[in-house]
Short mmCIF file of C-alpha atoms in Angstrom, two decimals:
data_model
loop_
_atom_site.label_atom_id
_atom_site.label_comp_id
_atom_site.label_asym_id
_atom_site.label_seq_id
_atom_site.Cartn_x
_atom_site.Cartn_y
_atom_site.Cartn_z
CA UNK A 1 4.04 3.17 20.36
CA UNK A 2 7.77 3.04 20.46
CA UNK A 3 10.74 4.81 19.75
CA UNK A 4 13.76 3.92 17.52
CA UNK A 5 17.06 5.67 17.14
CA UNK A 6 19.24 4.85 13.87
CA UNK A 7 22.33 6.03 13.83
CA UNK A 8 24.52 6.04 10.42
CA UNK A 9 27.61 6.33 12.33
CA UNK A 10 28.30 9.85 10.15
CA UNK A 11 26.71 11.87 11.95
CA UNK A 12 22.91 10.97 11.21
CA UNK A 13 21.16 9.89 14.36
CA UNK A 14 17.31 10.23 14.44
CA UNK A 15 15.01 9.17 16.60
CA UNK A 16 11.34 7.62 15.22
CA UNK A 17 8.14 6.95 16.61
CA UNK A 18 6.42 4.32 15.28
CA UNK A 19 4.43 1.48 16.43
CA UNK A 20 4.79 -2.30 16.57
CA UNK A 21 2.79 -3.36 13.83
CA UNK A 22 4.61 -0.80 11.89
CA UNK A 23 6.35 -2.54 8.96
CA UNK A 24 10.41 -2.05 8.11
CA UNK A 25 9.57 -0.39 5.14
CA UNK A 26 6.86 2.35 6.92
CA UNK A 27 10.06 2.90 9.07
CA UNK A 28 12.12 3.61 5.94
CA UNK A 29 9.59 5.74 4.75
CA UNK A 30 9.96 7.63 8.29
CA UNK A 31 13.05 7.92 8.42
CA UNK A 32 13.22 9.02 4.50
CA UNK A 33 10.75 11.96 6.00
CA UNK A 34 13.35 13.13 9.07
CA UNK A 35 16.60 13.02 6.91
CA UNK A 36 16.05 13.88 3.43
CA UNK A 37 16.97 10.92 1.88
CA UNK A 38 14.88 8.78 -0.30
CA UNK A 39 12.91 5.48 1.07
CA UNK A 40 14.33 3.40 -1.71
CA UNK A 41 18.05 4.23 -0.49
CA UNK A 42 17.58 3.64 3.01
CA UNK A 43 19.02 -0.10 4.59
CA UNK A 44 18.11 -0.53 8.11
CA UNK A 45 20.42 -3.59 9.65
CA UNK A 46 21.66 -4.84 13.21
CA UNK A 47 25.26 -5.99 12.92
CA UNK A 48 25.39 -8.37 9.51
CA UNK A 49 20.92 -8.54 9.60
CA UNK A 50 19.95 -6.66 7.06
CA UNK A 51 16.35 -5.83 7.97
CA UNK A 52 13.89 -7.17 5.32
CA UNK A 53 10.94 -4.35 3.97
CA UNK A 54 7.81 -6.66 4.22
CA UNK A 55 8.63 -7.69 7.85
CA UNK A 56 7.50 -5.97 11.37
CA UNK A 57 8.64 -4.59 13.70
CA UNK A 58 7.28 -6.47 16.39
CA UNK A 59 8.36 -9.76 14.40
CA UNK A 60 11.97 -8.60 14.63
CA UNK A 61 11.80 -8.02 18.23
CA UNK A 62 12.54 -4.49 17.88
CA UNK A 63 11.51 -2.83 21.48
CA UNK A 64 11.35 0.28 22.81
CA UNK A 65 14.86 2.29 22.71
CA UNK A 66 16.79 0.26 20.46
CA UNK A 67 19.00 1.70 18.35
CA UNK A 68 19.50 0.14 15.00
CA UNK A 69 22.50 0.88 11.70
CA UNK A 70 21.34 3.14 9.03
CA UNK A 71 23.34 2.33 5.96
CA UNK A 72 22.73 3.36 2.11
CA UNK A 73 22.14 1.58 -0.72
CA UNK B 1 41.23 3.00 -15.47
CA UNK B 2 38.10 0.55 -17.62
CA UNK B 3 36.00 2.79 -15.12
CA UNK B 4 37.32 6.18 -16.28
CA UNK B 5 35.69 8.40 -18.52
CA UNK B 6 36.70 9.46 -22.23
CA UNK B 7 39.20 11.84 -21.53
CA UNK B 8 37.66 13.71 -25.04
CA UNK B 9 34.32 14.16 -23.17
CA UNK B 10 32.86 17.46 -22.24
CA UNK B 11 31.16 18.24 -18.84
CA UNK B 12 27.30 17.70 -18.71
CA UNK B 13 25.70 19.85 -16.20
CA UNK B 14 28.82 21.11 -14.94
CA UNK B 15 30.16 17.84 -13.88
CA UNK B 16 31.89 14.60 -15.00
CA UNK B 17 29.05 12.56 -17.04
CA UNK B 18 29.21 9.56 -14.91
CA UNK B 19 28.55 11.45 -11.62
CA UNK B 20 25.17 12.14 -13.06
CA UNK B 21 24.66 8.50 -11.46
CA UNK B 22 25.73 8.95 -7.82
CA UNK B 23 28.72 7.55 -6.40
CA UNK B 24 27.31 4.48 -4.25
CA UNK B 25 24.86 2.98 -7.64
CA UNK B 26 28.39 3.64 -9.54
CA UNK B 27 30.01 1.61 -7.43
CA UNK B 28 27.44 -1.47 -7.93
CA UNK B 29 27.67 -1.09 -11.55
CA UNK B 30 31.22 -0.87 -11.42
CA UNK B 31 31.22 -4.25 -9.53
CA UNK B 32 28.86 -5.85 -11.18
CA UNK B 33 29.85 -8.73 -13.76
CA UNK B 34 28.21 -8.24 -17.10
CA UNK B 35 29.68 -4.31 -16.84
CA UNK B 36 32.89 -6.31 -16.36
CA UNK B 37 32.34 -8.63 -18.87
CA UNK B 38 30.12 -6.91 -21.84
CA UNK B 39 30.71 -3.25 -21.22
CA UNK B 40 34.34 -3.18 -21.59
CA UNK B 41 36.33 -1.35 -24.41
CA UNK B 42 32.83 -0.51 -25.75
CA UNK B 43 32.45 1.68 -28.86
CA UNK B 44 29.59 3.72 -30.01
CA UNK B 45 28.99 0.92 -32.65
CA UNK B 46 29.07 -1.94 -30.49
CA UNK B 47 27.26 -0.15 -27.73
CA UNK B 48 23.97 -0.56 -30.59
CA UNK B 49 24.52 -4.31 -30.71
CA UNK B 50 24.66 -4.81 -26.65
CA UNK B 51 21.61 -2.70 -26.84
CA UNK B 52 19.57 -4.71 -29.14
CA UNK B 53 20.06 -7.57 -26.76
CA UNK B 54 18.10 -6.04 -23.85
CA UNK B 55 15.04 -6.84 -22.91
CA UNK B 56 13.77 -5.12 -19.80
CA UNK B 57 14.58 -1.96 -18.17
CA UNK B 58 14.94 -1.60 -14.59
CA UNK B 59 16.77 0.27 -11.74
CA UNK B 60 18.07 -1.76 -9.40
CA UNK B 61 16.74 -4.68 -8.04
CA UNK B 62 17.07 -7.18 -4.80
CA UNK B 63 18.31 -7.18 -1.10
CA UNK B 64 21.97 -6.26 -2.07
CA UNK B 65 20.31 -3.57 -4.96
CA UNK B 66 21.61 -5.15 -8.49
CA UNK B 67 21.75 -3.08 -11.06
CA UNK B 68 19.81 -4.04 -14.22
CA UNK B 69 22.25 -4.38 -17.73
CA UNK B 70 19.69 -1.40 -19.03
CA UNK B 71 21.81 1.04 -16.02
CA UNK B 72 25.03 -0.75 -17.24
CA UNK B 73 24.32 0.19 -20.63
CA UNK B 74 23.47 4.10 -19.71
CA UNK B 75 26.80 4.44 -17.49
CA UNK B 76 28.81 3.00 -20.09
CA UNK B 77 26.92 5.70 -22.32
CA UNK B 78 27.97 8.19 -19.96
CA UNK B 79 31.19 7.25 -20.37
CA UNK B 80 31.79 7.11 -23.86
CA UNK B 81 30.11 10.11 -24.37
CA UNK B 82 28.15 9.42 -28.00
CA UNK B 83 27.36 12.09 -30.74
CA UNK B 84 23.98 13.82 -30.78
CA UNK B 85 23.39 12.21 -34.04
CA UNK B 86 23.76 8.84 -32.83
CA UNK B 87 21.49 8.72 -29.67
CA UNK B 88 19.16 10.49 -32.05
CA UNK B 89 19.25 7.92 -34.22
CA UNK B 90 19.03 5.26 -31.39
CA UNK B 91 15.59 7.69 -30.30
CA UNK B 92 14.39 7.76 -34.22
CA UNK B 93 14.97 3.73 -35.00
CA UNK B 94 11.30 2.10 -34.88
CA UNK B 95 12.93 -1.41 -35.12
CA UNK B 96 13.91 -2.01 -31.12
CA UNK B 97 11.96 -0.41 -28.70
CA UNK B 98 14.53 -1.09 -26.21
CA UNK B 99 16.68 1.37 -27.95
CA UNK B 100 14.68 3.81 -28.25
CA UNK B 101 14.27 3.94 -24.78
CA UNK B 102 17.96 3.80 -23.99
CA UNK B 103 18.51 6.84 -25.81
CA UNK B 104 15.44 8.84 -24.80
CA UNK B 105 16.84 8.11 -21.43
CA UNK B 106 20.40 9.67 -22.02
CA UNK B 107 18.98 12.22 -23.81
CA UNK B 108 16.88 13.12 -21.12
CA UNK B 109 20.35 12.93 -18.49
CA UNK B 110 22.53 14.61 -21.07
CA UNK B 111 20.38 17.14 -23.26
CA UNK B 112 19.36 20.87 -23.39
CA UNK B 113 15.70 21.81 -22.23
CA UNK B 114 14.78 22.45 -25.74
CA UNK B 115 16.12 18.87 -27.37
CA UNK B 116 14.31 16.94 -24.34
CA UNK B 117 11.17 18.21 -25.33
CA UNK B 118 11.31 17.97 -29.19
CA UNK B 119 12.75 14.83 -29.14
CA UNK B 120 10.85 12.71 -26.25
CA UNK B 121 7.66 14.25 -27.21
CA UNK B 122 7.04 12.71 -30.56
CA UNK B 123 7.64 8.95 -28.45
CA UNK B 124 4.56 9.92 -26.44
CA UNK B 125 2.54 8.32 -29.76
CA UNK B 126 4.91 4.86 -29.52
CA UNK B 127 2.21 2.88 -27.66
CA UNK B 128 4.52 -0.79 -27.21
CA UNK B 129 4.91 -2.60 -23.96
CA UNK B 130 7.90 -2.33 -22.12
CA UNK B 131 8.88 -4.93 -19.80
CA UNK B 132 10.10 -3.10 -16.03
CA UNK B 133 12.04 -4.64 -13.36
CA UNK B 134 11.01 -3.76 -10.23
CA UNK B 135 12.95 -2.79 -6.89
CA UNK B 136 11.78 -6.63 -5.74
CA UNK B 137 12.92 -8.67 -8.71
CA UNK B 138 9.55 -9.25 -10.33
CA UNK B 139 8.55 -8.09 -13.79
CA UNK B 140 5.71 -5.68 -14.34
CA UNK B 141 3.79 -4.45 -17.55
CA UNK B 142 5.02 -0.81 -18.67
CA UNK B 143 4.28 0.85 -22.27
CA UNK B 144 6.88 3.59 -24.14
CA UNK B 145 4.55 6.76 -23.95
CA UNK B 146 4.32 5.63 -19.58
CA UNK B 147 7.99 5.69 -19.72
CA UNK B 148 8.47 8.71 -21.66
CA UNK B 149 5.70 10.84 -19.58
CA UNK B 150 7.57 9.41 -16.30
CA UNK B 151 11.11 11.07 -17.87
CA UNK B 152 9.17 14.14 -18.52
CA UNK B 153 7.31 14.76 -15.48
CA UNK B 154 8.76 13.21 -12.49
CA UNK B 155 12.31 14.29 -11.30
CA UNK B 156 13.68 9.85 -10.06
CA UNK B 157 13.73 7.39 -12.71
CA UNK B 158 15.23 3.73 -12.68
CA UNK B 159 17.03 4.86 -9.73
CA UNK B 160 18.61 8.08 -11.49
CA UNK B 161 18.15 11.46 -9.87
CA UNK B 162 16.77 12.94 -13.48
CA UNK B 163 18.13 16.74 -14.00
CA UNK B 164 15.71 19.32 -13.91
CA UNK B 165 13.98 20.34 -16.86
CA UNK B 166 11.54 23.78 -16.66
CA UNK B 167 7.79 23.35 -17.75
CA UNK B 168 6.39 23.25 -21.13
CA UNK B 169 4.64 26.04 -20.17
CA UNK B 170 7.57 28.00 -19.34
CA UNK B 171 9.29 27.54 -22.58
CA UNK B 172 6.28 28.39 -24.54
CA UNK B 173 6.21 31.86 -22.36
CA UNK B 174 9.77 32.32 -23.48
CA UNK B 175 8.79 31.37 -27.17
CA UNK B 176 11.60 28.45 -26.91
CA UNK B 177 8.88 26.30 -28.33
CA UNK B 178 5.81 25.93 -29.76
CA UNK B 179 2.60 24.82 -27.58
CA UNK B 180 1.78 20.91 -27.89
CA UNK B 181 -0.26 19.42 -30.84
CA UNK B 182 -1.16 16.30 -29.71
CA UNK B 183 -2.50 13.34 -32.19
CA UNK B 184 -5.95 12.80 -30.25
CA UNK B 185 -6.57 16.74 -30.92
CA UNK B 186 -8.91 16.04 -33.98
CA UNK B 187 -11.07 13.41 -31.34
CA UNK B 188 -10.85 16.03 -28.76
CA UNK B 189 -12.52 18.63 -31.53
CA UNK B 190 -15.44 16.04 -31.93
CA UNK B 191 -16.13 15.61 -28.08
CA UNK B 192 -16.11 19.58 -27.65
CA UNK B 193 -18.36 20.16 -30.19
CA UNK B 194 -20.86 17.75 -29.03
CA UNK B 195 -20.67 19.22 -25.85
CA UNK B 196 -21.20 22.72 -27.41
CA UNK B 197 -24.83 21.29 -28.42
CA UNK B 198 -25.61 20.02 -25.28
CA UNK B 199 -25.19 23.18 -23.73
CA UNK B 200 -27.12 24.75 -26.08
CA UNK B 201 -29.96 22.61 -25.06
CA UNK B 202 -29.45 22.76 -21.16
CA UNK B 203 -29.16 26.68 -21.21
CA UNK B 204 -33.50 26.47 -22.33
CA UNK B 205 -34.22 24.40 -19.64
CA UNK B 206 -32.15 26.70 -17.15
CA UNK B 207 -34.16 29.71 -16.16
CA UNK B 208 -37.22 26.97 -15.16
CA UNK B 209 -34.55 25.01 -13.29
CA UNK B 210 -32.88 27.76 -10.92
CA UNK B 211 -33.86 25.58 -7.75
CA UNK B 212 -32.18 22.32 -8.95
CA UNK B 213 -28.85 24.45 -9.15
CA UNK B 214 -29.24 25.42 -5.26
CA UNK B 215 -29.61 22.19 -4.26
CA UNK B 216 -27.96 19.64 -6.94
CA UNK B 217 -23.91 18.93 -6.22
CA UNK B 218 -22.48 15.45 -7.05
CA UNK B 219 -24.54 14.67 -9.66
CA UNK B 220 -24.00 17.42 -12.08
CA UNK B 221 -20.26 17.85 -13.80
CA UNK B 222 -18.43 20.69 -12.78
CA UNK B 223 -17.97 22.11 -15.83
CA UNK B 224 -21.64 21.90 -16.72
CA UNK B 225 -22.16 23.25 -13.25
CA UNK B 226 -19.81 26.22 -13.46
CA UNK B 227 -21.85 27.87 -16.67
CA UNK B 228 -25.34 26.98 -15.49
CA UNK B 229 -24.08 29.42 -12.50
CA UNK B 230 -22.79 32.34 -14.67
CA UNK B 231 -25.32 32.08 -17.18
CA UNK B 232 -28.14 32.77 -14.05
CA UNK B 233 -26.33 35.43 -12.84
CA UNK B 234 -25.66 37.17 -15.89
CA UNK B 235 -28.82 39.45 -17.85
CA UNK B 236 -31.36 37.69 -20.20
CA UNK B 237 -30.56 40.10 -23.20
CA UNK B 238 -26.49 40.41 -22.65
CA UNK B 239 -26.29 36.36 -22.57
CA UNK B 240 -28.78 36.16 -25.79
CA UNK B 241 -25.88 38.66 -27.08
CA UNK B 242 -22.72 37.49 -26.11
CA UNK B 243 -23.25 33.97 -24.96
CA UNK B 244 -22.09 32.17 -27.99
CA UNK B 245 -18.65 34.31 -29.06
CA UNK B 246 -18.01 33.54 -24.97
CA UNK B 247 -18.25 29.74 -24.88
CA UNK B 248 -16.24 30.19 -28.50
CA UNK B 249 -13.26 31.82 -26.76
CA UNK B 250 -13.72 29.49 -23.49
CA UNK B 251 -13.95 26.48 -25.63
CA UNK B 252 -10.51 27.51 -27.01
CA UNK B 253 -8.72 28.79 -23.75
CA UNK B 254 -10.09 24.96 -22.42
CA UNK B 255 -7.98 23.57 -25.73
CA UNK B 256 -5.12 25.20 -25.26
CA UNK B 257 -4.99 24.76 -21.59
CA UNK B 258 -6.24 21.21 -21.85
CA UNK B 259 -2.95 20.62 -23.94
CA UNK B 260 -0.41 22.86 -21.87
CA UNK B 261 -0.83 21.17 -18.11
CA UNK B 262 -2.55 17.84 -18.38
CA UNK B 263 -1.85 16.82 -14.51
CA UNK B 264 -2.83 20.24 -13.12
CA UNK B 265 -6.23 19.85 -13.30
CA UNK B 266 -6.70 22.81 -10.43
CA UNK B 267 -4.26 25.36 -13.08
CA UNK B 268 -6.31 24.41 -16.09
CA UNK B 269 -9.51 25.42 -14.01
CA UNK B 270 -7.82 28.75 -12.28
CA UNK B 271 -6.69 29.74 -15.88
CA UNK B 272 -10.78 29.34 -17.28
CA UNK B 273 -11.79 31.44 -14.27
CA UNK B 274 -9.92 33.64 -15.14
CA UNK B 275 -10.75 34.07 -18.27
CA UNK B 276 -13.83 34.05 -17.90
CA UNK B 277 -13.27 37.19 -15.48
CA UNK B 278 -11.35 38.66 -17.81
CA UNK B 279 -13.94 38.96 -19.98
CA UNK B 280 -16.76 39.85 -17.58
CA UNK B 281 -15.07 43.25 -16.53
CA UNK B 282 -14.93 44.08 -19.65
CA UNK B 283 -18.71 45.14 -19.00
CA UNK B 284 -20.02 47.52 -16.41
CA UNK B 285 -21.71 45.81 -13.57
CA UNK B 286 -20.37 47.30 -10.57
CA UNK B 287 -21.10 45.51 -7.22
CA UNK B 288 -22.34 42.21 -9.21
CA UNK B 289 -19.18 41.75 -10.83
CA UNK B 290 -17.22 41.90 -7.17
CA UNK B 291 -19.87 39.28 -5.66
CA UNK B 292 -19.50 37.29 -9.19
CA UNK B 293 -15.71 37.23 -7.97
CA UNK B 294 -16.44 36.61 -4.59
CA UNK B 295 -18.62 33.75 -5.19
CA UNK B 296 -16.45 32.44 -8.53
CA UNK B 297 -13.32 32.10 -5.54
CA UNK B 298 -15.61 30.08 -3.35
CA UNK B 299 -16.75 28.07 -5.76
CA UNK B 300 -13.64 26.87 -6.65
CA UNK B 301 -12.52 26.87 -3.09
CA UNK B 302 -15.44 24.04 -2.80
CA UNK B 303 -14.03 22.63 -5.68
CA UNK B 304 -10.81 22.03 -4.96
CA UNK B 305 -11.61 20.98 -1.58
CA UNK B 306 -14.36 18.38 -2.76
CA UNK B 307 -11.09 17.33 -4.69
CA UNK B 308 -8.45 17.96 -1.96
CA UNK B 309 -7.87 14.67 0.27
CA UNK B 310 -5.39 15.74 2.69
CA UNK B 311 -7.54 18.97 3.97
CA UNK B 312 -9.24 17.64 7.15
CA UNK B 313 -12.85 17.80 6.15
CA UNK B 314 -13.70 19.45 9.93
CA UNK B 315 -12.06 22.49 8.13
CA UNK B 316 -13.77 22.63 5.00
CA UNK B 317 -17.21 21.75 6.39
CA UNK B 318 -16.95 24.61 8.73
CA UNK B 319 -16.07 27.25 5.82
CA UNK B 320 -18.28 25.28 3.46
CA UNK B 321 -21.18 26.61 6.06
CA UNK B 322 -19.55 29.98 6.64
CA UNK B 323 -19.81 30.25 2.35
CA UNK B 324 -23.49 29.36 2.82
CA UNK B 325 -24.16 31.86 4.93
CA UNK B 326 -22.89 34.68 2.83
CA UNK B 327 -24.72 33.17 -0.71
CA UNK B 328 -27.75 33.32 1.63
CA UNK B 329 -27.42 36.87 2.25
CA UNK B 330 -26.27 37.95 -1.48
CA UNK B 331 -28.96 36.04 -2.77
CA UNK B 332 -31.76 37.51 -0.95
CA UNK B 333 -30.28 41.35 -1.85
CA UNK B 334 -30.49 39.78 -5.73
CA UNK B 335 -33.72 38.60 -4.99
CA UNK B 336 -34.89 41.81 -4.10
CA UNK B 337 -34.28 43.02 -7.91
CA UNK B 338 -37.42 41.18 -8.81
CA UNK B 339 -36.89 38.16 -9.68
CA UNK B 340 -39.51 35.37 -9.20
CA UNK B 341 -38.20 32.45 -7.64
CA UNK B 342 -39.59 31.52 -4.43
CA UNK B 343 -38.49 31.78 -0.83
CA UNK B 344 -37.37 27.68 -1.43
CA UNK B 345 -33.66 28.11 -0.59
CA UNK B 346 -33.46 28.93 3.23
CA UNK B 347 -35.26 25.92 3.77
CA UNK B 348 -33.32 23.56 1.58
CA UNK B 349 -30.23 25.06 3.64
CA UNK B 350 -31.26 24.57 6.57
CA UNK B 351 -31.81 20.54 6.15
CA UNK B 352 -28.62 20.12 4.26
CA UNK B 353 -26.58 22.02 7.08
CA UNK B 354 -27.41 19.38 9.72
CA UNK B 355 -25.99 16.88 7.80
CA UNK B 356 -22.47 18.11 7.72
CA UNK B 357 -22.98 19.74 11.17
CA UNK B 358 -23.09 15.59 12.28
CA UNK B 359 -20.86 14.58 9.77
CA UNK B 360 -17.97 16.97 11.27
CA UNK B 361 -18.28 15.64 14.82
CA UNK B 362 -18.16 11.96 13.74
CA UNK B 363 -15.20 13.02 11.82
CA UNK B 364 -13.10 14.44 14.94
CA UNK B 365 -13.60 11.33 16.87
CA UNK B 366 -12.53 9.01 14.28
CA UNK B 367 -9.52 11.01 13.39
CA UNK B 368 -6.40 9.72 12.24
CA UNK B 369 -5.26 11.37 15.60
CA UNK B 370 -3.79 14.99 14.16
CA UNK B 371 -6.14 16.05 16.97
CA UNK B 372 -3.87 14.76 19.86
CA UNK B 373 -3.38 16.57 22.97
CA UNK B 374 0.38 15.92 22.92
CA UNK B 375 1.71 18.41 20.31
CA UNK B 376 4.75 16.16 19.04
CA UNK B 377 2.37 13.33 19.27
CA UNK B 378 -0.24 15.18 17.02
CA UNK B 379 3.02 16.45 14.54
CA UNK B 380 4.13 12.37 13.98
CA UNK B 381 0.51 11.61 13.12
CA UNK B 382 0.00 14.32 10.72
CA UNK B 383 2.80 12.61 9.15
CA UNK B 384 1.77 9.38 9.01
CA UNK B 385 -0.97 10.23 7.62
CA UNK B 386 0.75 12.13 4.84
CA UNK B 387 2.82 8.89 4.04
CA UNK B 388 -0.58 6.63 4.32
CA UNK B 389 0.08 5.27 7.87
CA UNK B 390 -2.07 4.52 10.60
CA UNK B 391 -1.51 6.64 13.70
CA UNK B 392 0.40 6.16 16.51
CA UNK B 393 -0.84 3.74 18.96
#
């Protein structure tokens, strides 16, 4: 199990638990549950990467602590 | 100032017509080349022929979210601002389904309650495919009357935040409009009457079969299940009496409510029991007619949680045996008003108790961890379970 914080830089930071295995868009979908917004509208990226749906976590190297973008579509 | 809208327009829901889309899918469309290209300096007459040309509908689409030329086509609709008449005509053409759909759409964004209904209702018998673009680029099989009952019922569409609308129900109340006739009503009249006559026939074999009832469950249809019960409970005479006028009036109360709330399965039922309840005080039986209730509210308690798939079934099982217990003791005061059957129920009790008795323990350890020792732990399960995730590891 670890922990990610996104941060949309507008005053939206949450923290998640979620596991490895857990895919990006499971992650949308709890993150979609903290703030309020919907799944769909949620873009997860790291600098210019924007974080594909399909893919997980573990696959993208995301560890423990990291803190990742939260932008909108 | 292509991006502006008609400065002749009036306010839709209190607000500029184009901020009915919201500001960042705006912005896409805005950018996007064929609004650039086909959409500009669009009248209400050439808006029909760029409509006749599309061919799917869609919100929007890819990694960088692409709007679809259907969402074009709405905005620039928004913008324009087109008569009633027209996007009722677009709704009434039978020629291009497309259309059709593009106005039932903005209707549904731009009209009153009362219009939405009447005039996306009488789509729900247009029965053509659609084809849908989906959020990942591929195509996907829809039909009109799918479309239509998504517009009515759910609040997001093709991307869109859809306005609220009230319930059919509610307008009814308020005598805004008339309850639904649908066009399989005349098939529905067929199936209830056949069912009439097989009730007819079951309620003979009933009195013999007073044990099955104790101990049958899946196998039997609710519905069928529901008046075996009240028919044992109620007197020989009064049911030879009344029992026909009283599936009359049920039969219709199931019509109408059949018709008013098709996804609320669990209102259509509440409304019968009540109904039936309704019409059971209207006789004196005293304490029956409070254990009636009693026992009619844990019946459909069972019901709805043999239905229910988020309650944890340690829960139910525990008040399914608690509900047990009390039939046990009502029916043994009922049996003491000399009736025959014999003392067959205890036992039958007692061997389908163990079962869930096991059944609940193998449960808790296989739980989707909402169990957890660790509170916050326990909270992000219960979650992920909600959204169809495995727990936390």
């Amino acid at each position: 199990m670890i922990e990610v914080v996104l941060n949309d830089r507008l005053g939206k930071k949450v923290r998640v638990k979620c596991n490895e295995d857990d895919t990006i868009g499971d992650l949308k979908k709890l993150v979609a549950a903290q703030t309020g917004t919907r799944a769909d509208k949620i873009r997860i990226q790291k600098w210019y990467t924007v974080f594909k749906d399909h893919i997980t976590l573990k696959d993208y190297e995301i560890h423990d602590g990291m803190g990742l973008e939260l932008y909108y579509n | 100032m292509a991006n502006r809208t008609d400065p002749a327009a009036k306010s839709i829901h209190g607000t500029n017509p184009q901020n009915l889309v919201e500001k960042i899918l705006r912005s896409k469309i805005y950018q996007n080349t064929y609004w650039k290209e086909q959409c500009f300096g669009l009248t209400a007459e050439t808006l029909v022929d760029k409509a006749m040309e599309l061919d799917h509908l869609g919100g929007t689409y890819g990694g960088s979210r692409k709007p679809t030329p259907f969402m074009c086509l709405i905005l620039k609709m928004l913008q324009i601002q087109p008569d009633k008449e027209i996007v009722v005509e677009f709704i009434k053409n039978d020629e291009y389904k497309y259309v059709r759909v593009l106005g039932a759409f903005y209707m549904r964004l731009t009209g009153s309650v009362t219009d939405v209904y009447r005039y996306l209702e009488p789509l729900y018998n247009d029965y053509r495919k659609l084809r849908l673009k989906l959020s990942e680029g591929k195509f996907c099989l829809t039909h009109v009357d799918e479309v239509i009952d998504e517009l009515l019922t759910k609040d997001y569409s093709c991307d869109i935040a859809l306005p609220r609308v009230q319930k059919r129900w509610t307008l009814e109340a308020c005598g805004l409009l008339e309850p639904r006739r649908s066009a399989l009503e005349d098939d529905f009249e067929e199936e209830e009457e056949k069912e009439e006559e097989e009730q007819a026939m079951d309620s003979v074999e009933d009195d013999t079969h007073e044990k099955n009832y104790y101990r049958g469950r899946s196998p039997i249809r609710e519905r069928d299940r529901d008046r075996r019960r009240d028919r044992q409970y109620r007197d020989r005479d009064y049911e030879r009496d009344y029992g026909r006028g009283r599936e009359r009036d049920r039969d219709r109360d199931r019509d109408r409510d059949r018709e008013r709330d098709r996804d609320k399965d669990r209102d259509r039922d509440r409304d019968r029991e009540r109904d039936r309840h309704r019409l059971r005080d209207d006789r004196d039986y005293g304490r029956e007619r409070e254990r009636e209730r009693d026992r009619e509210g844990r019946e459909r308690e069972r019901r709805d949680r043999e239905r229910g798939r988020r309650r944890s079934r340690s829960r139910s099982r525990s008040r399914d045996r608690r509900d047990r217990d009390h039939e046990d003791g009502d029916h043994r005061k009922r049996r003491t008003r000399g009736s025959v059957s014999p003392r067959r129920r205890p036992e039958d009790d007692g061997s389908t108790r163990d079962e869930p008795k096991k059944k609940k323990e193998k449960k808790e350890k296989k739980s989707d961890g909402t169990d957890h020792p660790d509170p916050e732990i326990a909270e992000a399960n219960r979650l992920r379970a909600s959204l169809g995730l495995k727990p936390l590891k």
